[in-house]
PDB file of C-alpha atoms and ligand atoms in Angstrom:
ATOM      1  CA  MET A  24      66.716 278.464  57.743  1.00  0.00           C
ATOM      2  CA  PRO A  25      63.260 277.094  56.922  1.00  0.00           C
ATOM      3  CA  SER A  26      63.050 273.318  56.827  1.00  0.00           C
ATOM      4  CA  LYS A  27      62.239 271.603  53.546  1.00  0.00           C
ATOM      5  CA  GLU A  28      58.725 270.974  54.910  1.00  0.00           C
ATOM      6  CA  THR A  29      58.259 274.641  55.846  1.00  0.00           C
ATOM      7  CA  GLY A  30      59.464 275.695  52.414  1.00  0.00           C
ATOM      8  CA  ALA A  31      57.058 273.289  50.712  1.00  0.00           C
ATOM      9  CA  SER A  32      54.011 274.418  52.677  1.00  0.00           C
ATOM     10  CA  ALA A  33      54.957 278.083  52.271  1.00  0.00           C
ATOM     11  CA  SER A  34      55.268 277.684  48.505  1.00  0.00           C
ATOM     12  CA  LYS A  35      51.944 275.802  48.434  1.00  0.00           C
ATOM     13  CA  THR A  36      50.201 278.780  50.047  1.00  0.00           C
ATOM     14  CA  ILE A  37      52.009 281.292  47.888  1.00  0.00           C
ATOM     15  CA  SER A  38      51.283 279.285  44.735  1.00  0.00           C
ATOM     16  CA  GLU A  39      47.729 280.633  44.927  1.00  0.00           C
ATOM     17  CA  ASN A  40      49.188 283.913  43.651  1.00  0.00           C
ATOM     18  CA  LYS A  41      49.058 284.586  39.922  1.00  0.00           C
ATOM     19  CA  ILE A  42      52.505 285.712  38.839  1.00  0.00           C
ATOM     20  CA  ALA A  43      53.330 287.430  35.546  1.00  0.00           C
ATOM     21  CA  LEU A  44      56.500 288.792  34.011  1.00  0.00           C
ATOM     22  CA  VAL A  45      56.396 291.234  31.101  1.00  0.00           C
ATOM     23  CA  THR A  46      59.626 292.078  29.280  1.00  0.00           C
ATOM     24  CA  GLY A  47      60.106 295.659  28.122  1.00  0.00           C
ATOM     25  CA  ALA A  48      57.337 296.706  30.498  1.00  0.00           C
ATOM     26  CA  ASN A  49      58.679 300.133  31.409  1.00  0.00           C
ATOM     27  CA  LYS A  50      56.862 301.856  28.545  1.00  0.00           C
ATOM     28  CA  GLY A  51      54.671 301.490  25.476  1.00  0.00           C
ATOM     29  CA  VAL A  52      52.569 298.388  24.881  1.00  0.00           C
ATOM     30  CA  GLY A  53      54.441 296.402  27.565  1.00  0.00           C
ATOM     31  CA  PHE A  54      53.644 298.966  30.260  1.00  0.00           C
ATOM     32  CA  GLN A  55      49.991 298.860  29.303  1.00  0.00           C
ATOM     33  CA  ILE A  56      49.931 295.044  29.368  1.00  0.00           C
ATOM     34  CA  ALA A  57      51.589 295.020  32.807  1.00  0.00           C
ATOM     35  CA  LYS A  58      49.114 297.585  34.121  1.00  0.00           C
ATOM     36  CA  ALA A  59      46.127 295.570  32.892  1.00  0.00           C
ATOM     37  CA  LEU A  60      47.508 292.353  34.400  1.00  0.00           C
ATOM     38  CA  SER A  61      48.059 294.111  37.713  1.00  0.00           C
ATOM     39  CA  ASN A  62      44.489 295.446  37.604  1.00  0.00           C
ATOM     40  CA  ASN A  63      43.342 291.861  37.058  1.00  0.00           C
ATOM     41  CA  GLY A  64      44.977 290.474  40.180  1.00  0.00           C
ATOM     42  CA  TYR A  65      48.408 289.462  38.912  1.00  0.00           C
ATOM     43  CA  ILE A  66      51.598 290.156  40.789  1.00  0.00           C
ATOM     44  CA  VAL A  67      53.469 291.606  37.830  1.00  0.00           C
ATOM     45  CA  TYR A  68      57.209 291.782  37.393  1.00  0.00           C
ATOM     46  CA  ILE A  69      58.002 294.871  35.348  1.00  0.00           C
ATOM     47  CA  ALA A  70      61.082 293.636  33.519  1.00  0.00           C
ATOM     48  CA  SER A  71      63.193 296.379  31.998  1.00  0.00           C
ATOM     49  CA  ARG A  72      66.772 296.699  30.870  1.00  0.00           C
ATOM     50  CA  ASN A  73      67.098 299.919  32.885  1.00  0.00           C
ATOM     51  CA  LEU A  74      66.016 299.116  36.445  1.00  0.00           C
ATOM     52  CA  LYS A  75      65.260 302.762  37.271  1.00  0.00           C
ATOM     53  CA  ASN A  76      62.744 302.965  34.428  1.00  0.00           C
ATOM     54  CA  GLY A  77      61.166 299.689  35.531  1.00  0.00           C
ATOM     55  CA  ALA A  78      60.953 300.862  39.137  1.00  0.00           C
ATOM     56  CA  ALA A  79      59.250 304.105  38.047  1.00  0.00           C
ATOM     57  CA  ALA A  80      56.772 302.085  35.967  1.00  0.00           C
ATOM     58  CA  ALA A  81      56.089 299.721  38.890  1.00  0.00           C
ATOM     59  CA  THR A  82      55.425 302.717  41.153  1.00  0.00           C
ATOM     60  CA  GLU A  83      53.058 304.204  38.581  1.00  0.00           C
ATOM     61  CA  ILE A  84      51.168 300.919  38.242  1.00  0.00           C
ATOM     62  CA  GLY A  85      51.068 300.458  42.000  1.00  0.00           C
ATOM     63  CA  GLY A  86      49.360 297.426  43.494  1.00  0.00           C
ATOM     64  CA  LYS A  87      51.746 294.501  43.708  1.00  0.00           C
ATOM     65  CA  ALA A  88      53.808 295.426  40.637  1.00  0.00           C
ATOM     66  CA  ARG A  89      57.545 295.069  41.178  1.00  0.00           C
ATOM     67  CA  ALA A  90      60.558 295.823  39.055  1.00  0.00           C
ATOM     68  CA  VAL A  91      63.218 293.396  37.886  1.00  0.00           C
ATOM     69  CA  GLN A  92      66.243 294.227  35.754  1.00  0.00           C
ATOM     70  CA  LEU A  93      66.215 292.213  32.551  1.00  0.00           C
ATOM     71  CA  ASP A  94      68.002 292.907  29.310  1.00  0.00           C
ATOM     72  CA  VAL A  95      66.772 290.033  27.175  1.00  0.00           C
ATOM     73  CA  THR A  96      70.114 289.890  25.352  1.00  0.00           C
ATOM     74  CA  ASP A  97      72.076 289.403  28.579  1.00  0.00           C
ATOM     75  CA  PRO A  98      72.281 285.761  29.755  1.00  0.00           C
ATOM     76  CA  ILE A  99      73.487 286.771  33.239  1.00  0.00           C
ATOM     77  CA  ALA A 100      70.584 289.192  33.717  1.00  0.00           C
ATOM     78  CA  ILE A 101      68.182 286.465  32.585  1.00  0.00           C
ATOM     79  CA  ARG A 102      69.652 284.014  35.091  1.00  0.00           C
ATOM     80  CA  LYS A 103      69.418 286.565  37.910  1.00  0.00           C
ATOM     81  CA  ALA A 104      65.784 287.346  37.104  1.00  0.00           C
ATOM     82  CA  VAL A 105      64.910 283.634  37.119  1.00  0.00           C
ATOM     83  CA  LEU A 106      66.653 283.208  40.480  1.00  0.00           C
ATOM     84  CA  GLN A 107      64.754 286.177  41.903  1.00  0.00           C
ATOM     85  CA  LEU A 108      61.376 284.770  40.876  1.00  0.00           C
ATOM     86  CA  ALA A 109      62.353 281.284  42.048  1.00  0.00           C
ATOM     87  CA  GLN A 110      63.129 282.732  45.463  1.00  0.00           C
ATOM     88  CA  ASP A 111      60.098 285.033  45.600  1.00  0.00           C
ATOM     89  CA  PHE A 112      57.373 282.626  44.456  1.00  0.00           C
ATOM     90  CA  GLY A 113      58.821 279.475  42.896  1.00  0.00           C
ATOM     91  CA  HIS A 114      56.507 279.605  39.909  1.00  0.00           C
ATOM     92  CA  LEU A 115      55.419 281.801  36.999  1.00  0.00           C
ATOM     93  CA  ASN A 116      51.962 281.733  35.405  1.00  0.00           C
ATOM     94  CA  LEU A 117      52.418 284.193  32.598  1.00  0.00           C
ATOM     95  CA  LEU A 118      55.433 285.208  30.547  1.00  0.00           C
ATOM     96  CA  VAL A 119      54.861 288.034  28.079  1.00  0.00           C
ATOM     97  CA  ASN A 120      57.742 288.364  25.623  1.00  0.00           C
ATOM     98  CA  ASN A 121      57.064 291.959  24.679  1.00  0.00           C
ATOM     99  CA  ALA A 122      60.516 293.575  24.484  1.00  0.00           C
ATOM    100  CA  GLY A 123      61.324 294.531  20.927  1.00  0.00           C
ATOM    101  CA  ILE A 124      63.163 296.978  18.708  1.00  0.00           C
ATOM    102  CA  SER A 125      62.490 297.907  15.109  1.00  0.00           C
ATOM    103  CA  HIS A 126      65.986 299.036  14.138  1.00  0.00           C
ATOM    104  CA  ALA A 127      69.392 299.678  15.620  1.00  0.00           C
ATOM    105  CA  GLY A 128      69.740 303.371  14.767  1.00  0.00           C
ATOM    106  CA  GLY A 129      69.043 306.609  16.612  1.00  0.00           C
ATOM    107  CA  PRO A 130      65.669 307.464  18.179  1.00  0.00           C
ATOM    108  CA  ASP A 131      64.732 310.115  15.588  1.00  0.00           C
ATOM    109  CA  ARG A 132      64.751 307.762  12.592  1.00  0.00           C
ATOM    110  CA  THR A 133      61.416 307.872  10.785  1.00  0.00           C
ATOM    111  CA  LEU A 134      59.469 304.775   9.916  1.00  0.00           C
ATOM    112  CA  GLU A 135      59.945 305.533   6.228  1.00  0.00           C
ATOM    113  CA  ASP A 136      63.748 305.702   6.637  1.00  0.00           C
ATOM    114  CA  ILE A 137      63.811 302.423   8.546  1.00  0.00           C
ATOM    115  CA  MET A 138      61.651 300.588   6.012  1.00  0.00           C
ATOM    116  CA  ALA A 139      63.734 301.872   3.105  1.00  0.00           C
ATOM    117  CA  ALA A 140      67.095 301.009   4.693  1.00  0.00           C
ATOM    118  CA  ASN A 141      66.062 297.550   5.837  1.00  0.00           C
ATOM    119  CA  ARG A 142      64.860 296.092   2.529  1.00  0.00           C
ATOM    120  CA  ALA A 143      66.228 292.602   1.939  1.00  0.00           C
ATOM    121  CA  SER A 144      68.477 293.636  -0.946  1.00  0.00           C
ATOM    122  CA  ILE A 145      70.433 296.251   1.019  1.00  0.00           C
ATOM    123  CA  ALA A 146      69.846 295.729   4.763  1.00  0.00           C
ATOM    124  CA  SER A 147      72.850 295.889   7.044  1.00  0.00           C
ATOM    125  CA  LEU A 148      73.451 292.384   8.407  1.00  0.00           C
ATOM    126  CA  ASP A 149      74.898 293.951  11.550  1.00  0.00           C
ATOM    127  CA  GLU A 150      71.651 295.834  12.144  1.00  0.00           C
ATOM    128  CA  MET A 151      69.691 292.668  11.386  1.00  0.00           C
ATOM    129  CA  ARG A 152      71.752 290.713  13.941  1.00  0.00           C
ATOM    130  CA  THR A 153      71.197 293.416  16.591  1.00  0.00           C
ATOM    131  CA  VAL A 154      67.438 293.440  16.103  1.00  0.00           C
ATOM    132  CA  TRP A 155      67.136 289.645  15.959  1.00  0.00           C
ATOM    133  CA  GLU A 156      69.263 289.408  19.122  1.00  0.00           C
ATOM    134  CA  THR A 157      66.418 291.138  21.008  1.00  0.00           C
ATOM    135  CA  ASN A 158      63.280 290.161  19.075  1.00  0.00           C
ATOM    136  CA  VAL A 159      64.153 286.526  18.342  1.00  0.00           C
ATOM    137  CA  PHE A 160      67.065 285.118  20.361  1.00  0.00           C
ATOM    138  CA  GLY A 161      66.245 287.278  23.386  1.00  0.00           C
ATOM    139  CA  ALA A 162      62.637 286.121  23.469  1.00  0.00           C
ATOM    140  CA  LEU A 163      63.682 282.478  23.135  1.00  0.00           C
ATOM    141  CA  ALA A 164      66.464 282.781  25.732  1.00  0.00           C
ATOM    142  CA  VAL A 165      64.054 284.303  28.264  1.00  0.00           C
ATOM    143  CA  THR A 166      61.472 281.622  27.482  1.00  0.00           C
ATOM    144  CA  GLN A 167      63.933 278.750  27.866  1.00  0.00           C
ATOM    145  CA  ALA A 168      65.148 280.148  31.180  1.00  0.00           C
ATOM    146  CA  PHE A 169      61.649 280.559  32.637  1.00  0.00           C
ATOM    147  CA  ILE A 170      60.194 277.240  31.443  1.00  0.00           C
ATOM    148  CA  PRO A 171      61.036 275.439  34.718  1.00  0.00           C
ATOM    149  CA  LEU A 172      59.122 278.115  36.698  1.00  0.00           C
ATOM    150  CA  LEU A 173      56.250 278.015  34.195  1.00  0.00           C
ATOM    151  CA  LYS A 174      56.145 274.232  34.664  1.00  0.00           C
ATOM    152  CA  ASN A 175      55.866 274.789  38.425  1.00  0.00           C
ATOM    153  CA  ALA A 176      52.596 276.682  37.960  1.00  0.00           C
ATOM    154  CA  LYS A 177      49.226 274.934  37.875  1.00  0.00           C
ATOM    155  CA  SER A 178      48.599 276.487  34.493  1.00  0.00           C
ATOM    156  CA  ALA A 179      50.813 278.803  32.515  1.00  0.00           C
ATOM    157  CA  ARG A 180      50.960 280.768  29.313  1.00  0.00           C
ATOM    158  CA  ILE A 181      53.618 282.366  27.143  1.00  0.00           C
ATOM    159  CA  VAL A 182      52.439 285.331  25.069  1.00  0.00           C
ATOM    160  CA  ASN A 183      54.802 286.438  22.332  1.00  0.00           C
ATOM    161  CA  VAL A 184      54.150 289.974  21.169  1.00  0.00           C
ATOM    162  CA  SER A 185      54.607 289.597  17.446  1.00  0.00           C
ATOM    163  CA  SER A 186      53.404 291.685  14.511  1.00  0.00           C
ATOM    164  CA  GLY A 187      51.028 291.178  11.615  1.00  0.00           C
ATOM    165  CA  LEU A 188      53.992 292.327   9.539  1.00  0.00           C
ATOM    166  CA  GLY A 189      55.579 288.932  10.226  1.00  0.00           C
ATOM    167  CA  SER A 190      52.785 286.918   8.596  1.00  0.00           C
ATOM    168  CA  LEU A 191      54.192 285.272   5.455  1.00  0.00           C
ATOM    169  CA  GLN A 192      50.744 284.488   4.108  1.00  0.00           C
ATOM    170  CA  LEU A 193      49.553 288.086   4.459  1.00  0.00           C
ATOM    171  CA  ASN A 194      52.737 289.334   2.830  1.00  0.00           C
ATOM    172  CA  MET A 195      52.118 287.058  -0.179  1.00  0.00           C
ATOM    173  CA  ASP A 196      48.700 288.655  -0.709  1.00  0.00           C
ATOM    174  CA  PRO A 197      49.065 291.355  -3.400  1.00  0.00           C
ATOM    175  CA  GLY A 198      45.998 293.078  -1.972  1.00  0.00           C
ATOM    176  CA  ASN A 199      47.701 293.696   1.364  1.00  0.00           C
ATOM    177  CA  PRO A 200      48.816 297.364   1.429  1.00  0.00           C
ATOM    178  CA  TRP A 201      51.244 296.695   4.317  1.00  0.00           C
ATOM    179  CA  ARG A 202      53.278 294.085   2.395  1.00  0.00           C
ATOM    180  CA  LYS A 203      55.650 296.715   1.007  1.00  0.00           C
ATOM    181  CA  HIS A 204      56.812 297.255   4.591  1.00  0.00           C
ATOM    182  CA  PHE A 205      57.937 293.638   4.970  1.00  0.00           C
ATOM    183  CA  GLU A 206      61.693 293.851   5.389  1.00  0.00           C
ATOM    184  CA  VAL A 207      64.309 291.552   6.846  1.00  0.00           C
ATOM    185  CA  VAL A 208      65.445 293.437   9.953  1.00  0.00           C
ATOM    186  CA  TYR A 209      62.168 293.874  11.866  1.00  0.00           C
ATOM    187  CA  GLY A 210      59.440 292.218   9.754  1.00  0.00           C
ATOM    188  CA  ALA A 211      61.289 288.950   9.301  1.00  0.00           C
ATOM    189  CA  SER A 212      62.296 288.946  12.992  1.00  0.00           C
ATOM    190  CA  LYS A 213      58.586 288.669  13.774  1.00  0.00           C
ATOM    191  CA  THR A 214      58.237 285.829  11.239  1.00  0.00           C
ATOM    192  CA  ALA A 215      61.012 284.051  13.150  1.00  0.00           C
ATOM    193  CA  LEU A 216      59.268 284.780  16.454  1.00  0.00           C
ATOM    194  CA  ASN A 217      56.099 283.272  14.980  1.00  0.00           C
ATOM    195  CA  ALA A 218      58.024 280.145  13.997  1.00  0.00           C
ATOM    196  CA  ILE A 219      59.379 279.878  17.542  1.00  0.00           C
ATOM    197  CA  THR A 220      55.836 280.297  18.883  1.00  0.00           C
ATOM    198  CA  VAL A 221      54.633 277.382  16.743  1.00  0.00           C
ATOM    199  CA  ALA A 222      57.612 275.200  17.721  1.00  0.00           C
ATOM    200  CA  LEU A 223      57.035 275.864  21.430  1.00  0.00           C
ATOM    201  CA  ALA A 224      53.265 275.346  21.166  1.00  0.00           C
ATOM    202  CA  ILE A 225      53.804 271.954  19.518  1.00  0.00           C
ATOM    203  CA  GLU A 226      56.510 270.896  21.961  1.00  0.00           C
ATOM    204  CA  LEU A 227      54.509 271.972  25.009  1.00  0.00           C
ATOM    205  CA  GLU A 228      51.030 270.910  23.897  1.00  0.00           C
ATOM    206  CA  GLU A 229      50.895 268.042  26.399  1.00  0.00           C
ATOM    207  CA  SER A 230      52.172 270.269  29.200  1.00  0.00           C
ATOM    208  CA  ASN A 231      50.550 272.921  31.426  1.00  0.00           C
ATOM    209  CA  ILE A 232      52.009 275.704  29.265  1.00  0.00           C
ATOM    210  CA  LYS A 233      50.097 277.362  26.420  1.00  0.00           C
ATOM    211  CA  VAL A 234      51.914 279.454  23.861  1.00  0.00           C
ATOM    212  CA  ASN A 235      50.392 282.223  21.742  1.00  0.00           C
ATOM    213  CA  ALA A 236      51.448 284.999  19.412  1.00  0.00           C
ATOM    214  CA  VAL A 237      49.555 288.273  19.289  1.00  0.00           C
ATOM    215  CA  THR A 238      49.873 291.464  17.321  1.00  0.00           C
ATOM    216  CA  PRO A 239      49.022 294.864  18.734  1.00  0.00           C
ATOM    217  CA  SER A 240      47.405 297.317  16.342  1.00  0.00           C
ATOM    218  CA  PHE A 241      49.535 300.108  14.821  1.00  0.00           C
ATOM    219  CA  THR A 242      50.264 301.901  18.074  1.00  0.00           C
ATOM    220  CA  ALA A 243      52.021 305.207  18.685  1.00  0.00           C
ATOM    221  CA  THR A 244      55.177 304.225  20.585  1.00  0.00           C
ATOM    222  CA  ALA A 245      58.926 304.843  20.448  1.00  0.00           C
ATOM    223  CA  LEU A 246      59.201 301.730  18.244  1.00  0.00           C
ATOM    224  CA  ASN A 247      57.705 303.611  15.291  1.00  0.00           C
ATOM    225  CA  ASN A 248      58.793 307.110  16.274  1.00  0.00           C
ATOM    226  CA  PHE A 249      55.224 307.624  17.563  1.00  0.00           C
ATOM    227  CA  GLN A 250      53.865 307.412  14.009  1.00  0.00           C
ATOM    228  CA  GLY A 251      51.415 304.664  14.988  1.00  0.00           C
ATOM    229  CA  THR A 252      47.753 305.615  14.882  1.00  0.00           C
ATOM    230  CA  ASP A 253      46.349 303.891  17.983  1.00  0.00           C
ATOM    231  CA  SER A 254      46.800 304.641  21.666  1.00  0.00           C
ATOM    232  CA  VAL A 255      48.617 302.100  23.848  1.00  0.00           C
ATOM    233  CA  GLU A 256      45.265 301.304  25.479  1.00  0.00           C
ATOM    234  CA  VAL A 257      43.837 300.232  22.112  1.00  0.00           C
ATOM    235  CA  GLY A 258      47.097 298.695  20.865  1.00  0.00           C
ATOM    236  CA  SER A 259      47.513 296.431  23.884  1.00  0.00           C
ATOM    237  CA  ARG A 260      43.926 295.111  23.907  1.00  0.00           C
ATOM    238  CA  GLU A 261      44.607 291.780  22.184  1.00  0.00           C
ATOM    239  CA  PRO A 262      47.839 290.975  24.075  1.00  0.00           C
ATOM    240  CA  VAL A 263      45.937 291.671  27.297  1.00  0.00           C
ATOM    241  CA  ARG A 264      42.910 289.592  26.262  1.00  0.00           C
ATOM    242  CA  VAL A 265      45.024 286.569  25.349  1.00  0.00           C
ATOM    243  CA  ALA A 266      47.208 286.914  28.444  1.00  0.00           C
ATOM    244  CA  LEU A 267      44.162 286.984  30.728  1.00  0.00           C
ATOM    245  CA  GLU A 268      42.295 284.170  28.989  1.00  0.00           C
ATOM    246  CA  GLU A 269      42.268 281.256  31.411  1.00  0.00           C
ATOM    247  CA  ASP A 270      40.800 278.602  29.121  1.00  0.00           C
ATOM    248  CA  GLY A 271      41.990 279.919  25.784  1.00  0.00           C
ATOM    249  CA  PRO A 272      43.637 277.706  23.181  1.00  0.00           C
ATOM    250  CA  THR A 273      47.353 277.268  22.578  1.00  0.00           C
ATOM    251  CA  GLY A 274      49.130 277.870  19.267  1.00  0.00           C
ATOM    252  CA  THR A 275      47.127 280.878  18.054  1.00  0.00           C
ATOM    253  CA  PHE A 276      48.171 284.103  16.329  1.00  0.00           C
ATOM    254  CA  THR A 277      45.538 286.801  16.763  1.00  0.00           C
ATOM    255  CA  GLY A 278      45.201 290.499  16.110  1.00  0.00           C
ATOM    256  CA  PRO A 279      43.648 293.709  17.365  1.00  0.00           C
ATOM    257  CA  ASP A 280      40.011 292.747  16.732  1.00  0.00           C
ATOM    258  CA  ARG A 281      40.498 289.157  17.933  1.00  0.00           C
ATOM    259  CA  GLU A 282      40.885 288.106  14.292  1.00  0.00           C
ATOM    260  CA  VAL A 283      42.960 285.019  13.515  1.00  0.00           C
ATOM    261  CA  PHE A 284      46.145 285.892  11.649  1.00  0.00           C
ATOM    262  CA  PRO A 285      47.697 283.389   9.257  1.00  0.00           C
ATOM    263  CA  TRP A 286      51.249 282.433  10.235  1.00  0.00           C
TER     264      TRP A 286
HETATM  265  P1  NAP B  28      58.420 300.634  22.728  1.00  0.00           P
HETATM  266  O1  NAP B  28      57.532 301.641  23.357  1.00  0.00           O
HETATM  267  O2  NAP B  28      59.659 301.083  22.033  1.00  0.00           O
HETATM  268  O3  NAP B  28      58.779 299.557  23.849  1.00  0.00           O
HETATM  269  C1  NAP B  28      59.733 298.567  23.631  1.00  0.00           C
HETATM  270  C2  NAP B  28      60.160 298.034  24.980  1.00  0.00           C
HETATM  271  O4  NAP B  28      61.136 296.988  24.756  1.00  0.00           O
HETATM  272  C3  NAP B  28      60.847 299.085  25.852  1.00  0.00           C
HETATM  273  O5  NAP B  28      60.501 298.881  27.186  1.00  0.00           O
HETATM  274  C4  NAP B  28      62.324 298.802  25.634  1.00  0.00           C
HETATM  275  O6  NAP B  28      63.153 299.217  26.699  1.00  0.00           O
HETATM  276  C5  NAP B  28      62.254 297.277  25.580  1.00  0.00           C
HETATM  277  N1  NAP B  28      63.474 296.669  25.072  1.00  0.00           N
HETATM  278  C6  NAP B  28      64.107 296.903  23.901  1.00  0.00           C
HETATM  279  N2  NAP B  28      65.213 296.147  23.833  1.00  0.00           N
HETATM  280  C7  NAP B  28      65.298 295.433  24.994  1.00  0.00           C
HETATM  281  C8  NAP B  28      66.183 294.488  25.517  1.00  0.00           C
HETATM  282  N3  NAP B  28      67.289 294.118  24.864  1.00  0.00           N
HETATM  283  N4  NAP B  28      65.923 293.940  26.735  1.00  0.00           N
HETATM  284  C9  NAP B  28      64.822 294.306  27.418  1.00  0.00           C
HETATM  285  N5  NAP B  28      63.938 295.221  26.983  1.00  0.00           N
HETATM  286  C10 NAP B  28      64.174 295.771  25.775  1.00  0.00           C
HETATM  287  O7  NAP B  28      57.641 299.795  21.625  1.00  0.00           O
HETATM  288  P2  NAP B  28      56.224 299.035  21.646  1.00  0.00           P
HETATM  289  O8  NAP B  28      55.512 299.452  20.432  1.00  0.00           O
HETATM  290  O9  NAP B  28      55.566 299.177  22.963  1.00  0.00           O
HETATM  291  O10 NAP B  28      56.708 297.542  21.402  1.00  0.00           O
HETATM  292  C11 NAP B  28      56.313 296.452  22.233  1.00  0.00           C
HETATM  293  C12 NAP B  28      56.184 295.217  21.367  1.00  0.00           C
HETATM  294  O11 NAP B  28      55.064 295.370  20.482  1.00  0.00           O
HETATM  295  C13 NAP B  28      57.392 294.934  20.472  1.00  0.00           C
HETATM  296  O12 NAP B  28      57.692 293.565  20.481  1.00  0.00           O
HETATM  297  C14 NAP B  28      56.912 295.355  19.096  1.00  0.00           C
HETATM  298  O13 NAP B  28      57.583 294.678  18.059  1.00  0.00           O
HETATM  299  C15 NAP B  28      55.449 294.972  19.184  1.00  0.00           C
HETATM  300  N6  NAP B  28      54.578 295.638  18.194  1.00  0.00           N
HETATM  301  C16 NAP B  28      54.377 296.979  18.264  1.00  0.00           C
HETATM  302  C17 NAP B  28      53.542 297.574  17.319  1.00  0.00           C
HETATM  303  C18 NAP B  28      53.291 299.061  17.326  1.00  0.00           C
HETATM  304  O14 NAP B  28      52.584 299.540  16.426  1.00  0.00           O
HETATM  305  N7  NAP B  28      53.817 299.815  18.288  1.00  0.00           N
HETATM  306  C19 NAP B  28      52.922 296.797  16.333  1.00  0.00           C
HETATM  307  C20 NAP B  28      53.155 295.437  16.292  1.00  0.00           C
HETATM  308  C21 NAP B  28      53.991 294.868  17.237  1.00  0.00           C
HETATM  309  P3  NAP B  28      63.844 300.678  26.742  1.00  0.00           P
HETATM  310  O15 NAP B  28      62.813 301.627  27.303  1.00  0.00           O
HETATM  311  O16 NAP B  28      65.010 300.481  27.643  1.00  0.00           O
HETATM  312  O17 NAP B  28      64.228 301.033  25.349  1.00  0.00           O
END
């Protein structure tokens, strides 16, 4: 058993490592974010609800990437992941809340079907609860659980992968062609995630933890039945930029071309 002193000096040495955890990192935008962080010197935890998929992604990324099982809707899995990181390094520099779903139906549902079914006047509240469980409550539960480890880091950041679709101000602009896609299951879940981002940024502004929301561009992934128009490399650019920014501000919401999005 290492003595308390040994443990302290070991964790002091290890604390030089930059540690990141990306949820939903086994594919899509999350995989690309994890890969970029790994290429930039982070030890990245590839968090995935299916450990096998996360392990395959970690192998593909190589370097010091490692897999951890984490379904963001499962409090026990969250606790286990926190314990694992606490034991491995004792701190976390970067938490990327990327895991997200756009609906609760089968994988072949088209974007048009989803948007039509999830309009506020007719949306299934059960489907809304399922999506919010991952996109909103899951992201907050993971954040709350990792805050002690983020506080242990010299400097830390939480990046919430949101969507421009969640911007209330943009949706109130009649000139915005995307506003017709604002629905209550997915779109409003990102509005709620934005609100959580603001609440955390305000609460933590005197601390070592910065909190930002970012939106990828419209990226071809399973989330939109691969109907997105950008590659994951392009789509993940802004999440990666904000995650890697050492001196960047807290409390921002930015998009694919670094533009500031209104909340
Ligand atoms: P994706 O390829 O479908 O990836 C979503 C990831 O989230 C997958 O790894 C998925 O795991 C994981 N996930 C889903 N539910 C989970 C849960 N309960 N616990 C843990 N992981 C879970 O979609 P994506 O486009 O890369 O989405 C990534 C993020 O970008 C999402 O937050 C999305 O809202 C946001 N976004 C995407 C776009 C776009 O155009 N693609 C635009 C704006 C915002 P499985 O592999 O197990 O399903």
